[in-house]
Amino acid sequence: MLTAKNIHKSFGELEVLKGIDLQVEPQEVVVLVGVSGSGKSTLLRCFNFLEMINSGEIIIDGKQINGKKDNLNKIRAEVGMVFQHFNLFPHKTVLENIIEAPIQVKKKKKADAIKHAKQLLEKVGLSDKADVYPSKLSGGQKQRVAIARSLAMEPKVMLFDEPTSALDPELVSEVLAVMKQLAEEGMTMVVVTHEMRFAKEVADRIIMLDEGRIIESADPKTFFENPSHDRTRQFIQLVE
Amino acid sequence: MPEILVTLYEVLKRTYPGFLDAVVITLQLTAVGVVLGCLLGLFFALLKLSKSKPLQWIANIYITVIRGTPLIVQITFLYFGIVEFVTLSNFWAGAIALGVHNGAYIAEIFRGAIQGIDKGQSEASSSLGMSKTQTMKRIVFPQALKRSIPPLGNQFIIALKDSSLVYVIGVAELFSIANREAAQSFQPFETYLVVGLYYLVLVMIFSFLLRLYENKLDVDKD
Ligand SMILES: Nc1ncnc2c1ncn2[C@@H]1O[C@H](COP(=O)(O)OP(=O)(O)OP(=O)(O)O)[C@@H](O)[C@H]1O
Ligand SMILES: [Mg+2]
């Protein structure tokens, strides 16, 4: 579904990704972990071309993407992204946030977009919030709206960059519950998170990034109980 | 009643028909100047925010020259510059000069407002597949415009007062009329005091409206 081949990415002198190979299968849930600065966000952002790779290949749904030639907007529409700070559009209501891209990008009819949006709001448990502005929502509600907004584009893959890190502790579980449900429904997901419980319960595979390289890639049980790398062991001790 | 108040009252009473006509022209000059200034301001703000160095330079030159020279010089320069080539009424020459002048300040207002919008907004928009133009038009710009309104209101007040300088090219706005009246009546002190009051009242009305609008923004803040 999503393949990275030998991706390199530098910011000026600083090489952040030093040859990443990764293959995410359809319906697979991959959790990406690593210490701060290891390149997790950068990798996700390369996957939906918010950052351009310096070399390597990105293949999405069997199609190799050329950052210069292809219509990146069309590709981005197929790769959903959920941000740490939600990034809802504050001048639009919850419903308007969700129908914006389907109408503008997919040229959906407004009535159809609204109908779909309402189904999605029900799915994330926010049917009663359709007409309020984001500023009136709690962090957890904002993030669930952001997830619904991404889903409205019917993406093939969903990327999550620390979706619960900006939330008060008591609001984390409502967002994780929505993500878990998505995973159960078969969404292909790449998730950067520090929530190890979520990783253990939901991930098919956990990947450890260290200084721009993948040093560990294993199912949760192996990852936690029998990691192959010292750095992984240190990391597990740190987060548990 | 002190004598000065009596004379003031008489001057007010005598001049108000002419002055009120002149107020209309002053407001028209200001409105055209600010609208034109907004269009120019938006255009040059976008140039300045573009990735192209030459376009940025063009915007920088415009902003530097306009902000670095007196408005009265700009008005006279533009007036004599323009009437060389096209026939234009004094009113339109003055209004265009005000527009060009305000454009430089409004460009900076818009640029600041656009840059002040969190990068996450355009990233979220891009990640949903929206094009750069769609992102600008539908996500960044509406938010930036809302934030621009208070500084734009201030700019309107400045433009209102600055429009008095257009007297140099003989537009029959408030200050020109006051000049004429002062000379004819041999009552310059009272006349200029009265015209000052006119400007003060106009500015206060507009400040009041602006405050109403800002309060409304705060109320339905989102
Ligand atoms: N736009 C940028 N320009 C320059 N350097 C950047 C940029 N984005 C990221 N970096 C640098 O790249 C490195 C990796 O950053 P990245 O955000 O990918 O790390 P991360 O693993 O997501 O960390 P965190 O857990 O703190 O979010 C860091 O050293 C960071 O300073
Ligand atoms: Mg990060």
PDB file of C-alpha atoms in Angstrom, chain A residues 2-240:
ATOM      1  CA  LEU A   2       2.809   2.321   0.982  1.00  0.00           C
ATOM      2  CA  THR A   3       6.404   1.594   0.157  1.00  0.00           C
ATOM      3  CA  ALA A   4       9.519   3.588   0.856  1.00  0.00           C
ATOM      4  CA  LYS A   5      12.766   2.651  -0.815  1.00  0.00           C
ATOM      5  CA  ASN A   6      16.030   4.059   0.449  1.00  0.00           C
ATOM      6  CA  ILE A   7      14.637   7.455   1.354  1.00  0.00           C
ATOM      7  CA  HIS A   8      17.105  10.210   2.163  1.00  0.00           C
ATOM      8  CA  LYS A   9      16.093  13.577   3.468  1.00  0.00           C
ATOM      9  CA  SER A  10      18.271  16.453   4.620  1.00  0.00           C
ATOM     10  CA  PHE A  11      17.537  19.904   5.948  1.00  0.00           C
ATOM     11  CA  GLY A  12      20.554  21.830   4.751  1.00  0.00           C
ATOM     12  CA  GLU A  13      23.566  20.095   6.253  1.00  0.00           C
ATOM     13  CA  LEU A  14      21.527  17.991   8.631  1.00  0.00           C
ATOM     14  CA  GLU A  15      20.680  14.556   7.258  1.00  0.00           C
ATOM     15  CA  VAL A  16      17.508  13.509   9.048  1.00  0.00           C
ATOM     16  CA  LEU A  17      16.549  10.359   7.132  1.00  0.00           C
ATOM     17  CA  LYS A  18      19.488   8.166   6.197  1.00  0.00           C
ATOM     18  CA  GLY A  19      18.057   5.548   3.900  1.00  0.00           C
ATOM     19  CA  ILE A  20      14.645   4.368   5.035  1.00  0.00           C
ATOM     20  CA  ASP A  21      13.151   1.183   3.619  1.00  0.00           C
ATOM     21  CA  LEU A  22       9.636   0.426   4.685  1.00  0.00           C
ATOM     22  CA  GLN A  23       6.736  -1.482   3.269  1.00  0.00           C
ATOM     23  CA  VAL A  24       3.279  -1.064   4.740  1.00  0.00           C
ATOM     24  CA  GLU A  25       0.798  -3.721   3.641  1.00  0.00           C
ATOM     25  CA  PRO A  26      -2.884  -3.006   3.011  1.00  0.00           C
ATOM     26  CA  GLN A  27      -4.812  -2.923   6.280  1.00  0.00           C
ATOM     27  CA  GLU A  28      -1.621  -3.012   8.281  1.00  0.00           C
ATOM     28  CA  VAL A  29      -1.168  -0.804  11.332  1.00  0.00           C
ATOM     29  CA  VAL A  30       2.431   0.285  11.807  1.00  0.00           C
ATOM     30  CA  VAL A  31       3.451   2.164  14.917  1.00  0.00           C
ATOM     31  CA  LEU A  32       6.548   4.299  14.586  1.00  0.00           C
ATOM     32  CA  VAL A  33       8.558   5.048  17.707  1.00  0.00           C
ATOM     33  CA  GLY A  34      11.878   6.683  18.482  1.00  0.00           C
ATOM     34  CA  VAL A  35      13.391   9.382  20.615  1.00  0.00           C
ATOM     35  CA  SER A  36      12.772  13.044  19.902  1.00  0.00           C
ATOM     36  CA  GLY A  37      14.593  14.184  16.801  1.00  0.00           C
ATOM     37  CA  SER A  38      14.988  10.692  15.338  1.00  0.00           C
ATOM     38  CA  GLY A  39      13.033  11.726  12.241  1.00  0.00           C
ATOM     39  CA  LYS A  40       9.558  10.278  12.844  1.00  0.00           C
ATOM     40  CA  SER A  41       7.630  13.387  11.855  1.00  0.00           C
ATOM     41  CA  THR A  42       9.892  13.982   8.903  1.00  0.00           C
ATOM     42  CA  LEU A  43       9.258  10.468   7.623  1.00  0.00           C
ATOM     43  CA  LEU A  44       5.485  10.878   7.876  1.00  0.00           C
ATOM     44  CA  ARG A  45       5.662  14.263   6.205  1.00  0.00           C
ATOM     45  CA  CYS A  46       7.637  12.746   3.337  1.00  0.00           C
ATOM     46  CA  PHE A  47       4.878  10.178   2.879  1.00  0.00           C
ATOM     47  CA  ASN A  48       2.371  12.853   2.012  1.00  0.00           C
ATOM     48  CA  PHE A  49       4.874  15.191   0.409  1.00  0.00           C
ATOM     49  CA  LEU A  50       4.726  17.991   2.925  1.00  0.00           C
ATOM     50  CA  GLU A  51       8.477  17.437   2.730  1.00  0.00           C
ATOM     51  CA  MET A  52      10.233  16.460  -0.496  1.00  0.00           C
ATOM     52  CA  ILE A  53      12.721  13.599  -0.294  1.00  0.00           C
ATOM     53  CA  ASN A  54      16.219  14.148  -1.629  1.00  0.00           C
ATOM     54  CA  SER A  55      16.536  10.631  -3.002  1.00  0.00           C
ATOM     55  CA  GLY A  56      14.797   7.290  -2.927  1.00  0.00           C
ATOM     56  CA  GLU A  57      11.342   6.187  -3.965  1.00  0.00           C
ATOM     57  CA  ILE A  58       7.882   6.462  -2.517  1.00  0.00           C
ATOM     58  CA  ILE A  59       5.265   4.103  -3.921  1.00  0.00           C
ATOM     59  CA  ILE A  60       1.653   4.577  -2.971  1.00  0.00           C
ATOM     60  CA  ASP A  61      -0.938   1.994  -3.959  1.00  0.00           C
ATOM     61  CA  GLY A  62       1.408   0.585  -6.585  1.00  0.00           C
ATOM     62  CA  LYS A  63       2.218   3.930  -8.134  1.00  0.00           C
ATOM     63  CA  GLN A  64       5.662   5.420  -7.860  1.00  0.00           C
ATOM     64  CA  ILE A  65       5.398   9.088  -7.065  1.00  0.00           C
ATOM     65  CA  ASN A  66       7.592  11.605  -8.766  1.00  0.00           C
ATOM     66  CA  GLY A  67       7.588  14.703  -6.615  1.00  0.00           C
ATOM     67  CA  LYS A  68       8.246  16.981  -9.580  1.00  0.00           C
ATOM     68  CA  LYS A  69       5.957  15.567 -12.242  1.00  0.00           C
ATOM     69  CA  ASP A  70       2.948  14.152 -10.483  1.00  0.00           C
ATOM     70  CA  ASN A  71      -0.024  16.070  -9.254  1.00  0.00           C
ATOM     71  CA  LEU A  72       0.852  16.017  -5.581  1.00  0.00           C
ATOM     72  CA  ASN A  73      -2.520  17.418  -4.521  1.00  0.00           C
ATOM     73  CA  LYS A  74      -4.214  14.349  -5.919  1.00  0.00           C
ATOM     74  CA  ILE A  75      -1.822  12.036  -4.115  1.00  0.00           C
ATOM     75  CA  ARG A  76      -2.114  13.918  -0.844  1.00  0.00           C
ATOM     76  CA  ALA A  77      -5.857  13.509  -1.053  1.00  0.00           C
ATOM     77  CA  GLU A  78      -5.325   9.752  -0.872  1.00  0.00           C
ATOM     78  CA  VAL A  79      -3.050   9.918   2.148  1.00  0.00           C
ATOM     79  CA  GLY A  80      -4.784  11.253   5.237  1.00  0.00           C
ATOM     80  CA  MET A  81      -2.786  13.048   7.874  1.00  0.00           C
ATOM     81  CA  VAL A  82      -3.673  13.773  11.473  1.00  0.00           C
ATOM     82  CA  PHE A  83      -1.498  16.312  13.264  1.00  0.00           C
ATOM     83  CA  GLN A  84      -0.480  16.707  16.868  1.00  0.00           C
ATOM     84  CA  HIS A  85      -2.080  20.138  17.046  1.00  0.00           C
ATOM     85  CA  PHE A  86      -5.250  19.199  15.110  1.00  0.00           C
ATOM     86  CA  ASN A  87      -5.018  22.136  12.706  1.00  0.00           C
ATOM     87  CA  LEU A  88      -8.759  22.455  12.341  1.00  0.00           C
ATOM     88  CA  PHE A  89      -9.871  25.494  10.352  1.00  0.00           C
ATOM     89  CA  PRO A  90     -11.010  27.923  13.059  1.00  0.00           C
ATOM     90  CA  HIS A  91     -13.173  30.027  10.735  1.00  0.00           C
ATOM     91  CA  LYS A  92     -15.284  27.054   9.743  1.00  0.00           C
ATOM     92  CA  THR A  93     -17.745  24.993  11.738  1.00  0.00           C
ATOM     93  CA  VAL A  94     -17.083  21.333  12.428  1.00  0.00           C
ATOM     94  CA  LEU A  95     -19.269  20.332   9.484  1.00  0.00           C
ATOM     95  CA  GLU A  96     -17.657  22.912   7.182  1.00  0.00           C
ATOM     96  CA  ASN A  97     -14.227  21.635   8.198  1.00  0.00           C
ATOM     97  CA  ILE A  98     -15.201  18.168   7.079  1.00  0.00           C
ATOM     98  CA  ILE A  99     -16.946  18.991   3.794  1.00  0.00           C
ATOM     99  CA  GLU A 100     -14.354  21.541   2.650  1.00  0.00           C
ATOM    100  CA  ALA A 101     -11.944  19.221   0.865  1.00  0.00           C
ATOM    101  CA  PRO A 102     -14.535  16.768  -0.538  1.00  0.00           C
ATOM    102  CA  ILE A 103     -16.308  19.695  -2.189  1.00  0.00           C
ATOM    103  CA  GLN A 104     -13.218  21.612  -3.277  1.00  0.00           C
ATOM    104  CA  VAL A 105     -10.976  18.734  -4.253  1.00  0.00           C
ATOM    105  CA  LYS A 106     -13.282  15.857  -5.116  1.00  0.00           C
ATOM    106  CA  LYS A 107     -15.969  18.179  -6.496  1.00  0.00           C
ATOM    107  CA  LYS A 108     -18.580  16.335  -4.501  1.00  0.00           C
ATOM    108  CA  LYS A 109     -22.087  17.743  -4.385  1.00  0.00           C
ATOM    109  CA  LYS A 110     -22.650  19.664  -1.184  1.00  0.00           C
ATOM    110  CA  ALA A 111     -25.600  17.532  -0.118  1.00  0.00           C
ATOM    111  CA  ASP A 112     -23.599  14.329  -0.582  1.00  0.00           C
ATOM    112  CA  ALA A 113     -20.630  15.791   1.268  1.00  0.00           C
ATOM    113  CA  ILE A 114     -22.839  16.784   4.188  1.00  0.00           C
ATOM    114  CA  LYS A 115     -24.439  13.363   4.314  1.00  0.00           C
ATOM    115  CA  HIS A 116     -21.050  11.668   4.418  1.00  0.00           C
ATOM    116  CA  ALA A 117     -19.763  14.176   6.974  1.00  0.00           C
ATOM    117  CA  LYS A 118     -22.662  13.419   9.280  1.00  0.00           C
ATOM    118  CA  GLN A 119     -21.972   9.700   9.069  1.00  0.00           C
ATOM    119  CA  LEU A 120     -18.348  10.372   9.955  1.00  0.00           C
ATOM    120  CA  LEU A 121     -19.318  12.604  12.865  1.00  0.00           C
ATOM    121  CA  GLU A 122     -21.501   9.855  14.180  1.00  0.00           C
ATOM    122  CA  LYS A 123     -18.640   7.442  13.848  1.00  0.00           C
ATOM    123  CA  VAL A 124     -16.342   9.635  15.943  1.00  0.00           C
ATOM    124  CA  GLY A 125     -19.170  10.315  18.392  1.00  0.00           C
ATOM    125  CA  LEU A 126     -19.683  14.012  17.692  1.00  0.00           C
ATOM    126  CA  SER A 127     -23.024  14.177  15.911  1.00  0.00           C
ATOM    127  CA  ASP A 128     -24.189  16.977  18.173  1.00  0.00           C
ATOM    128  CA  LYS A 129     -21.208  19.200  17.341  1.00  0.00           C
ATOM    129  CA  ALA A 130     -21.735  19.638  13.601  1.00  0.00           C
ATOM    130  CA  ASP A 131     -22.553  23.323  13.775  1.00  0.00           C
ATOM    131  CA  VAL A 132     -20.152  24.553  16.438  1.00  0.00           C
ATOM    132  CA  TYR A 133     -16.808  26.208  15.809  1.00  0.00           C
ATOM    133  CA  PRO A 134     -13.622  24.343  16.768  1.00  0.00           C
ATOM    134  CA  SER A 135     -12.836  26.817  19.547  1.00  0.00           C
ATOM    135  CA  LYS A 136     -15.805  25.433  21.460  1.00  0.00           C
ATOM    136  CA  LEU A 137     -14.404  21.876  21.488  1.00  0.00           C
ATOM    137  CA  SER A 138     -12.103  20.082  23.893  1.00  0.00           C
ATOM    138  CA  GLY A 139      -8.775  18.817  22.579  1.00  0.00           C
ATOM    139  CA  GLY A 140     -10.051  15.280  22.283  1.00  0.00           C
ATOM    140  CA  GLN A 141     -13.103  16.429  20.363  1.00  0.00           C
ATOM    141  CA  LYS A 142     -10.934  18.533  18.068  1.00  0.00           C
ATOM    142  CA  GLN A 143      -8.750  15.579  17.255  1.00  0.00           C
ATOM    143  CA  ARG A 144     -11.759  13.384  16.537  1.00  0.00           C
ATOM    144  CA  VAL A 145     -13.060  16.043  14.157  1.00  0.00           C
ATOM    145  CA  ALA A 146      -9.635  16.165  12.524  1.00  0.00           C
ATOM    146  CA  ILE A 147      -9.793  12.403  12.023  1.00  0.00           C
ATOM    147  CA  ALA A 148     -13.283  12.684  10.530  1.00  0.00           C
ATOM    148  CA  ARG A 149     -12.052  15.480   8.256  1.00  0.00           C
ATOM    149  CA  SER A 150      -9.272  13.235   6.949  1.00  0.00           C
ATOM    150  CA  LEU A 151     -11.604  10.283   6.528  1.00  0.00           C
ATOM    151  CA  ALA A 152     -13.971  12.410   4.465  1.00  0.00           C
ATOM    152  CA  MET A 153     -11.447  12.228   1.624  1.00  0.00           C
ATOM    153  CA  GLU A 154     -11.640   8.422   1.797  1.00  0.00           C
ATOM    154  CA  PRO A 155      -7.869   8.039   1.975  1.00  0.00           C
ATOM    155  CA  LYS A 156      -6.102   4.763   1.325  1.00  0.00           C
ATOM    156  CA  VAL A 157      -3.625   5.324   4.138  1.00  0.00           C
ATOM    157  CA  MET A 158      -3.872   7.373   7.306  1.00  0.00           C
ATOM    158  CA  LEU A 159      -0.807   8.945   8.908  1.00  0.00           C
ATOM    159  CA  PHE A 160      -0.969  10.038  12.543  1.00  0.00           C
ATOM    160  CA  ASP A 161       1.769  12.226  14.024  1.00  0.00           C
ATOM    161  CA  GLU A 162       1.503  12.043  17.806  1.00  0.00           C
ATOM    162  CA  PRO A 163      -2.264  12.518  17.701  1.00  0.00           C
ATOM    163  CA  THR A 164      -2.650  12.431  21.480  1.00  0.00           C
ATOM    164  CA  SER A 165       0.500  14.247  22.620  1.00  0.00           C
ATOM    165  CA  ALA A 166      -1.192  17.639  22.931  1.00  0.00           C
ATOM    166  CA  LEU A 167      -4.148  16.277  24.897  1.00  0.00           C
ATOM    167  CA  ASP A 168      -4.923  16.326  28.578  1.00  0.00           C
ATOM    168  CA  PRO A 169      -4.440  12.776  29.889  1.00  0.00           C
ATOM    169  CA  GLU A 170      -8.142  12.178  30.438  1.00  0.00           C
ATOM    170  CA  LEU A 171      -8.893  12.928  26.774  1.00  0.00           C
ATOM    171  CA  VAL A 172      -6.356  10.541  25.276  1.00  0.00           C
ATOM    172  CA  SER A 173      -8.482   7.416  25.396  1.00  0.00           C
ATOM    173  CA  GLU A 174     -11.409   8.799  23.381  1.00  0.00           C
ATOM    174  CA  VAL A 175      -9.057   9.531  20.481  1.00  0.00           C
ATOM    175  CA  LEU A 176      -7.270   6.203  20.752  1.00  0.00           C
ATOM    176  CA  ALA A 177     -10.648   4.455  20.760  1.00  0.00           C
ATOM    177  CA  VAL A 178     -11.531   6.033  17.429  1.00  0.00           C
ATOM    178  CA  MET A 179      -8.164   5.032  16.008  1.00  0.00           C
ATOM    179  CA  LYS A 180      -8.563   1.498  17.265  1.00  0.00           C
ATOM    180  CA  GLN A 181     -11.955   1.274  15.633  1.00  0.00           C
ATOM    181  CA  LEU A 182     -10.457   2.515  12.363  1.00  0.00           C
ATOM    182  CA  ALA A 183      -7.772  -0.133  12.569  1.00  0.00           C
ATOM    183  CA  GLU A 184     -10.369  -2.823  13.157  1.00  0.00           C
ATOM    184  CA  GLU A 185     -12.260  -1.661  10.102  1.00  0.00           C
ATOM    185  CA  GLY A 186      -9.158  -2.330   8.054  1.00  0.00           C
ATOM    186  CA  MET A 187      -7.675   1.121   7.526  1.00  0.00           C
ATOM    187  CA  THR A 188      -4.005   1.114   6.650  1.00  0.00           C
ATOM    188  CA  MET A 189      -2.307   3.254   9.272  1.00  0.00           C
ATOM    189  CA  VAL A 190       1.112   4.595  10.179  1.00  0.00           C
ATOM    190  CA  VAL A 191       1.068   6.018  13.679  1.00  0.00           C
ATOM    191  CA  VAL A 192       3.750   7.939  15.541  1.00  0.00           C
ATOM    192  CA  THR A 193       2.882   7.691  19.214  1.00  0.00           C
ATOM    193  CA  HIS A 194       4.253   7.341  22.691  1.00  0.00           C
ATOM    194  CA  GLU A 195       1.174   5.411  23.785  1.00  0.00           C
ATOM    195  CA  MET A 196       2.705   2.000  24.271  1.00  0.00           C
ATOM    196  CA  ARG A 197      -0.564   0.412  25.312  1.00  0.00           C
ATOM    197  CA  PHE A 198      -2.022   1.391  21.975  1.00  0.00           C
ATOM    198  CA  ALA A 199       1.044   0.012  20.213  1.00  0.00           C
ATOM    199  CA  LYS A 200       0.758  -3.302  22.018  1.00  0.00           C
ATOM    200  CA  GLU A 201      -2.956  -3.673  21.428  1.00  0.00           C
ATOM    201  CA  VAL A 202      -3.417  -2.320  17.945  1.00  0.00           C
ATOM    202  CA  ALA A 203      -0.138  -2.409  16.027  1.00  0.00           C
ATOM    203  CA  ASP A 204       0.665  -5.207  13.655  1.00  0.00           C
ATOM    204  CA  ARG A 205       4.217  -4.015  13.662  1.00  0.00           C
ATOM    205  CA  ILE A 206       6.328  -1.583  15.644  1.00  0.00           C
ATOM    206  CA  ILE A 207       9.196   0.207  14.024  1.00  0.00           C
ATOM    207  CA  MET A 208      11.950   1.957  15.899  1.00  0.00           C
ATOM    208  CA  LEU A 209      13.636   4.899  14.271  1.00  0.00           C
ATOM    209  CA  ASP A 210      17.024   5.984  15.531  1.00  0.00           C
ATOM    210  CA  GLU A 211      19.000   8.869  14.067  1.00  0.00           C
ATOM    211  CA  GLY A 212      17.264   8.562  10.737  1.00  0.00           C
ATOM    212  CA  ARG A 213      17.512   4.804  10.402  1.00  0.00           C
ATOM    213  CA  ILE A 214      15.126   1.948  11.104  1.00  0.00           C
ATOM    214  CA  ILE A 215      16.860  -0.194  13.706  1.00  0.00           C
ATOM    215  CA  GLU A 216      13.994  -2.425  14.734  1.00  0.00           C
ATOM    216  CA  SER A 217      10.911  -3.728  13.000  1.00  0.00           C
ATOM    217  CA  ALA A 218       8.931  -6.394  14.770  1.00  0.00           C
ATOM    218  CA  ASP A 219       5.499  -7.468  15.944  1.00  0.00           C
ATOM    219  CA  PRO A 220       4.608  -5.945  19.314  1.00  0.00           C
ATOM    220  CA  LYS A 221       5.362  -9.068  21.333  1.00  0.00           C
ATOM    221  CA  THR A 222       8.843  -9.466  19.914  1.00  0.00           C
ATOM    222  CA  PHE A 223       9.454  -5.738  20.022  1.00  0.00           C
ATOM    223  CA  PHE A 224       8.787  -5.476  23.726  1.00  0.00           C
ATOM    224  CA  GLU A 225       9.988  -8.859  24.921  1.00  0.00           C
ATOM    225  CA  ASN A 226      12.872  -9.638  22.677  1.00  0.00           C
ATOM    226  CA  PRO A 227      14.195  -6.612  20.821  1.00  0.00           C
ATOM    227  CA  SER A 228      17.319  -7.103  18.774  1.00  0.00           C
ATOM    228  CA  HIS A 229      18.905  -3.735  19.427  1.00  0.00           C
ATOM    229  CA  ASP A 230      20.281  -2.184  22.619  1.00  0.00           C
ATOM    230  CA  ARG A 231      18.855   1.187  21.726  1.00  0.00           C
ATOM    231  CA  THR A 232      15.402  -0.361  21.474  1.00  0.00           C
ATOM    232  CA  ARG A 233      15.785  -1.904  24.913  1.00  0.00           C
ATOM    233  CA  GLN A 234      16.808   1.473  26.345  1.00  0.00           C
ATOM    234  CA  PHE A 235      13.877   3.121  24.633  1.00  0.00           C
ATOM    235  CA  ILE A 236      11.420   0.574  26.011  1.00  0.00           C
ATOM    236  CA  GLN A 237      12.713   1.114  29.521  1.00  0.00           C
ATOM    237  CA  LEU A 238      12.336   4.827  29.043  1.00  0.00           C
ATOM    238  CA  VAL A 239       8.721   4.728  27.955  1.00  0.00           C
ATOM    239  CA  GLU A 240       7.395   1.970  30.170  1.00  0.00           C
TER     240      GLU A 240
END
